PDB file of C-alpha atoms in Angstrom:
ATOM      1  CA  MET A   1       1.414  20.401 -13.024  1.00 71.00           C
ATOM      2  CA  GLN A   2       2.929  17.076 -14.072  1.00 77.00           C
ATOM      3  CA  PRO A   3       3.067  16.539 -17.880  1.00 80.00           C
ATOM      4  CA  ARG A   4       1.078  13.607 -19.223  1.00 82.00           C
ATOM      5  CA  PRO A   5       2.764  10.733 -21.044  1.00 79.00           C
ATOM      6  CA  PHE A   6       2.343  10.585 -24.817  1.00 77.00           C
ATOM      7  CA  LYS A   7       0.433   7.484 -25.903  1.00 80.00           C
ATOM      8  CA  VAL A   8      -0.525   5.885 -29.200  1.00 82.00           C
ATOM      9  CA  LEU A   9      -3.441   3.461 -29.042  1.00 81.00           C
ATOM     10  CA  GLY A  10      -3.110   3.466 -25.252  1.00 78.00           C
ATOM     11  CA  HIS A  11       0.623   2.638 -25.206  1.00 81.00           C
ATOM     12  CA  ARG A  12       3.781   4.677 -24.877  1.00 88.00           C
ATOM     13  CA  PRO A  13       5.584   4.393 -28.227  1.00 91.00           C
ATOM     14  CA  HIS A  14       9.174   4.623 -26.966  1.00 93.00           C
ATOM     15  CA  PRO A  15       9.659   0.911 -26.124  1.00 92.00           C
ATOM     16  CA  ALA A  16       8.359  -0.197 -29.537  1.00 92.00           C
ATOM     17  CA  LEU A  17      10.424   2.389 -31.412  1.00 96.00           C
ATOM     18  CA  THR A  18      13.707   1.320 -29.794  1.00 96.00           C
ATOM     19  CA  ASP A  19      13.902  -1.824 -31.925  1.00 97.00           C
ATOM     20  CA  PHE A  20      14.512   0.106 -35.156  1.00 98.00           C
ATOM     21  CA  PRO A  21      17.658   2.070 -34.253  1.00 98.00           C
ATOM     22  CA  ILE A  22      19.053  -0.878 -32.275  1.00 98.00           C
ATOM     23  CA  VAL A  23      18.742  -3.199 -35.281  1.00 98.00           C
ATOM     24  CA  LEU A  24      20.076  -0.617 -37.742  1.00 99.00           C
ATOM     25  CA  PHE A  25      23.075   0.309 -35.574  1.00 99.00           C
ATOM     26  CA  THR A  26      23.856  -3.358 -34.936  1.00 98.00           C
ATOM     27  CA  LEU A  27      23.649  -4.158 -38.658  1.00 98.00           C
ATOM     28  CA  ALA A  28      25.941  -1.190 -39.358  1.00 97.00           C
ATOM     29  CA  TRP A  29      28.481  -2.600 -36.917  1.00 97.00           C
ATOM     30  CA  VAL A  30      28.182  -6.103 -38.424  1.00 96.00           C
ATOM     31  CA  ALA A  31      28.694  -4.615 -41.916  1.00 95.00           C
ATOM     32  CA  GLU A  32      31.694  -2.668 -40.602  1.00 94.00           C
ATOM     33  CA  VAL A  33      33.273  -5.853 -39.240  1.00 94.00           C
ATOM     34  CA  ALA A  34      32.357  -7.883 -42.342  1.00 94.00           C
ATOM     35  CA  TYR A  35      33.928  -5.216 -44.576  1.00 91.00           C
ATOM     36  CA  ARG A  36      37.251  -6.006 -42.893  1.00 89.00           C
ATOM     37  CA  VAL A  37      36.854  -9.764 -42.471  1.00 92.00           C
ATOM     38  CA  VAL A  38      35.758 -10.494 -46.053  1.00 90.00           C
ATOM     39  CA  PRO A  39      37.213  -7.653 -48.153  1.00 81.00           C
ATOM     40  CA  GLY A  40      35.418  -7.008 -51.405  1.00 82.00           C
ATOM     41  CA  ARG A  41      32.304  -8.963 -50.407  1.00 85.00           C
ATOM     42  CA  VAL A  42      30.651  -6.201 -48.366  1.00 81.00           C
ATOM     43  CA  PRO A  43      30.476  -2.720 -49.891  1.00 84.00           C
ATOM     44  CA  GLY A  44      32.175  -0.077 -47.742  1.00 81.00           C
ATOM     45  CA  ASP A  45      29.142   2.207 -47.951  1.00 89.00           C
ATOM     46  CA  TRP A  46      26.750  -0.238 -46.245  1.00 92.00           C
ATOM     47  CA  PRO A  47      27.699   0.895 -42.731  1.00 94.00           C
ATOM     48  CA  GLU A  48      27.270   4.515 -43.852  1.00 94.00           C
ATOM     49  CA  TRP A  49      23.703   3.906 -45.059  1.00 96.00           C
ATOM     50  CA  LEU A  50      22.759   1.765 -42.069  1.00 98.00           C
ATOM     51  CA  LEU A  51      24.138   4.397 -39.681  1.00 98.00           C
ATOM     52  CA  ALA A  52      22.171   7.123 -41.489  1.00 98.00           C
ATOM     53  CA  LEU A  53      18.961   5.095 -41.223  1.00 99.00           C
ATOM     54  CA  GLY A  54      19.710   4.310 -37.569  1.00 99.00           C
ATOM     55  CA  LEU A  55      20.214   7.991 -36.781  1.00 99.00           C
ATOM     56  CA  LEU A  56      16.941   8.859 -38.532  1.00 99.00           C
ATOM     57  CA  ALA A  57      15.111   6.111 -36.629  1.00 99.00           C
ATOM     58  CA  ALA A  58      16.660   7.378 -33.401  1.00 99.00           C
ATOM     59  CA  LEU A  59      14.981  10.797 -33.746  1.00 98.00           C
ATOM     60  CA  PRO A  60      11.406   9.760 -32.817  1.00 98.00           C
ATOM     61  CA  THR A  61      12.787   7.145 -30.430  1.00 98.00           C
ATOM     62  CA  ALA A  62      14.834   9.726 -28.532  1.00 97.00           C
ATOM     63  CA  ALA A  63      12.014  12.282 -28.607  1.00 97.00           C
ATOM     64  CA  THR A  64       9.484   9.878 -27.091  1.00 96.00           C
ATOM     65  CA  GLY A  65      12.048   8.612 -24.567  1.00 96.00           C
ATOM     66  CA  LEU A  66      12.886  12.145 -23.498  1.00 96.00           C
ATOM     67  CA  TRP A  67       9.192  12.891 -23.079  1.00 95.00           C
ATOM     68  CA  ASP A  68       8.788   9.757 -20.935  1.00 94.00           C
ATOM     69  CA  TYR A  69      11.689  11.024 -18.796  1.00 95.00           C
ATOM     70  CA  ILE A  70      10.097  14.472 -18.450  1.00 94.00           C
ATOM     71  CA  CYS A  71       6.841  12.791 -17.361  1.00 92.00           C
ATOM     72  CA  LEU A  72       8.597  10.828 -14.608  1.00 93.00           C
ATOM     73  CA  PRO A  73       7.443  12.357 -11.301  1.00 91.00           C
ATOM     74  CA  SER A  74      10.107  14.304  -9.428  1.00 90.00           C
ATOM     75  CA  GLY A  75      11.815  12.140  -6.825  1.00 92.00           C
ATOM     76  CA  HIS A  76      10.667   8.876  -8.443  1.00 94.00           C
ATOM     77  CA  SER A  77      12.870   5.959  -7.383  1.00 96.00           C
ATOM     78  CA  ALA A  78      13.593   5.190 -11.057  1.00 96.00           C
ATOM     79  CA  GLN A  79      15.150   8.603 -11.715  1.00 96.00           C
ATOM     80  CA  PRO A  80      18.822   7.555 -11.254  1.00 97.00           C
ATOM     81  CA  THR A  81      18.274   4.580 -13.568  1.00 97.00           C
ATOM     82  CA  ALA A  82      16.536   6.821 -16.112  1.00 97.00           C
ATOM     83  CA  VAL A  83      19.485   9.243 -16.058  1.00 98.00           C
ATOM     84  CA  ARG A  84      21.928   6.363 -16.636  1.00 99.00           C
ATOM     85  CA  HIS A  85      19.760   5.076 -19.504  1.00 98.00           C
ATOM     86  CA  LEU A  86      19.582   8.531 -21.069  1.00 98.00           C
ATOM     87  CA  ALA A  87      23.327   9.215 -20.690  1.00 99.00           C
ATOM     88  CA  LEU A  88      24.444   5.853 -22.093  1.00 99.00           C
ATOM     89  CA  VAL A  89      22.103   6.007 -25.068  1.00 98.00           C
ATOM     90  CA  ALA A  90      23.049   9.648 -25.768  1.00 98.00           C
ATOM     91  CA  ALA A  91      26.730   8.651 -25.720  1.00 99.00           C
ATOM     92  CA  ALA A  92      25.976   5.745 -28.081  1.00 99.00           C
ATOM     93  CA  LEU A  93      24.159   8.113 -30.457  1.00 99.00           C
ATOM     94  CA  ALA A  94      27.138  10.469 -30.363  1.00 99.00           C
ATOM     95  CA  ALA A  95      29.508   7.587 -31.210  1.00 99.00           C
ATOM     96  CA  PHE A  96      27.302   6.438 -34.090  1.00 99.00           C
ATOM     97  CA  GLY A  97      26.871  10.018 -35.306  1.00 98.00           C
ATOM     98  CA  ILE A  98      30.620  10.665 -35.340  1.00 98.00           C
ATOM     99  CA  SER A  99      31.172   7.321 -37.057  1.00 98.00           C
ATOM    100  CA  TRP A 100      28.642   8.287 -39.744  1.00 98.00           C
ATOM    101  CA  ILE A 101      30.359  11.647 -40.307  1.00 98.00           C
ATOM    102  CA  LEU A 102      33.723   9.894 -40.672  1.00 97.00           C
ATOM    103  CA  HIS A 103      32.207   7.325 -43.040  1.00 94.00           C
ATOM    104  CA  PHE A 104      30.605  10.082 -45.089  1.00 92.00           C
ATOM    105  CA  THR A 105      33.748  12.218 -45.313  1.00 95.00           C
ATOM    106  CA  LYS A 106      36.605   9.684 -45.297  1.00 93.00           C
ATOM    107  CA  GLY A 107      35.128   6.195 -45.686  1.00 89.00           C
ATOM    108  CA  PRO A 108      35.618   3.162 -43.430  1.00 91.00           C
ATOM    109  CA  SER A 109      38.603   3.288 -41.089  1.00 93.00           C
ATOM    110  CA  ILE A 110      39.832   1.872 -37.811  1.00 95.00           C
ATOM    111  CA  TYR A 111      38.191   4.894 -36.147  1.00 97.00           C
ATOM    112  CA  THR A 112      34.758   4.054 -37.546  1.00 96.00           C
ATOM    113  CA  LEU A 113      35.204   0.467 -36.358  1.00 96.00           C
ATOM    114  CA  LEU A 114      36.206   1.594 -32.855  1.00 98.00           C
ATOM    115  CA  LEU A 115      33.361   4.124 -32.684  1.00 98.00           C
ATOM    116  CA  GLY A 116      30.879   1.480 -33.836  1.00 98.00           C
ATOM    117  CA  THR A 117      32.160  -1.017 -31.282  1.00 98.00           C
ATOM    118  CA  GLY A 118      32.002   1.580 -28.515  1.00 99.00           C
ATOM    119  CA  GLY A 119      28.532   2.629 -29.653  1.00 99.00           C
ATOM    120  CA  GLU A 120      27.332  -0.975 -29.527  1.00 98.00           C
ATOM    121  CA  ILE A 121      28.685  -1.441 -25.995  1.00 99.00           C
ATOM    122  CA  LEU A 122      27.070   1.807 -24.840  1.00 99.00           C
ATOM    123  CA  LEU A 123      23.799   0.861 -26.549  1.00 98.00           C
ATOM    124  CA  LEU A 124      23.812  -2.538 -24.843  1.00 98.00           C
ATOM    125  CA  ALA A 125      24.349  -0.940 -21.428  1.00 98.00           C
ATOM    126  CA  GLY A 126      21.736   1.747 -22.121  1.00 98.00           C
ATOM    127  CA  GLY A 127      19.252  -0.896 -23.243  1.00 97.00           C
ATOM    128  CA  TRP A 128      19.858  -2.808 -20.024  1.00 98.00           C
ATOM    129  CA  TYR A 129      18.879   0.259 -18.013  1.00 98.00           C
ATOM    130  CA  GLY A 130      15.851   0.768 -20.263  1.00 97.00           C
ATOM    131  CA  GLY A 131      14.755  -2.757 -19.388  1.00 95.00           C
ATOM    132  CA  GLU A 132      15.303  -1.967 -15.705  1.00 96.00           C
ATOM    133  CA  LEU A 133      12.965   1.018 -16.028  1.00 95.00           C
ATOM    134  CA  VAL A 134      10.146  -1.133 -17.375  1.00 93.00           C
ATOM    135  CA  PHE A 135      10.623  -4.442 -15.600  1.00 93.00           C
ATOM    136  CA  ARG A 136      11.973  -3.352 -12.216  1.00 94.00           C
ATOM    137  CA  TYR A 137      10.436   0.105 -11.781  1.00 93.00           C
ATOM    138  CA  ARG A 138       7.400  -0.478 -14.046  1.00 90.00           C
ATOM    139  CA  VAL A 139       7.831   2.908 -15.739  1.00 89.00           C
ATOM    140  CA  GLY A 140       5.222   3.188 -18.464  1.00 83.00           C
ATOM    141  CA  VAL A 141       3.303   0.124 -17.291  1.00 82.00           C
ATOM    142  CA  ASP A 142      -0.418   0.746 -16.855  1.00 75.00           C
ATOM    143  CA  PRO A 143      -1.204   0.202 -13.147  1.00 74.00           C
ATOM    144  CA  GLN A 144      -4.780  -0.857 -13.980  1.00 72.00           C
ATOM    145  CA  GLY A 145      -3.597  -3.347 -16.579  1.00 62.00           C
ATOM    146  CA  GLY A 146      -1.734  -5.487 -14.096  1.00 57.00           C
ATOM    147  CA  GLY A 147       1.640  -6.940 -14.803  1.00 55.00           C
ATOM    148  CA  PRO A 148       2.689 -10.027 -16.620  1.00 54.00           C
ATOM    149  CA  SER A 149       1.402 -13.096 -14.881  1.00 48.00           C
ATOM    150  CA  GLU A 150       3.850 -15.379 -13.138  1.00 49.00           C
ATOM    151  CA  PRO A 151       4.473 -18.711 -14.851  1.00 46.00           C
ATOM    152  CA  GLN A 152       2.185 -21.359 -13.461  1.00 46.00           C
ATOM    153  CA  GLY A 153       3.558 -24.783 -12.559  1.00 48.00           C
ATOM    154  CA  ASP A 154       1.779 -27.876 -13.837  1.00 44.00           C
TER     155      ASP A 154
END
């Protein structure tokens, strides 16, 4: 028996939840860069707090995304794209998690900057594949609801 997708108010929550960790991780990276570019103007613990909040926000996001993956029918044409999305985002979370641990134990360093930069690149690639799942393969799109209408010329 195929598991049923989790929905809130008729919608899968994963796409809406992704905005929170993406913004928090990106702000952490910006704070990490700013800490080096304008020393003394950006506290060194900002990236640490933003990473912690991003990791917390990633928990329900990852849980709902994993459930959406489990609900994907076996042999679905989107499966390879879903695996790429999952792997890239998991690698990004690992990079951000390691960066947070280093921040927490040793403070900002070149390693936290490199991990944050790598995490951002992985997150960007993973997000691209997430968009592919929705817009190309229509994963999570209600078949009765129709798709977005094509722009109409005047």
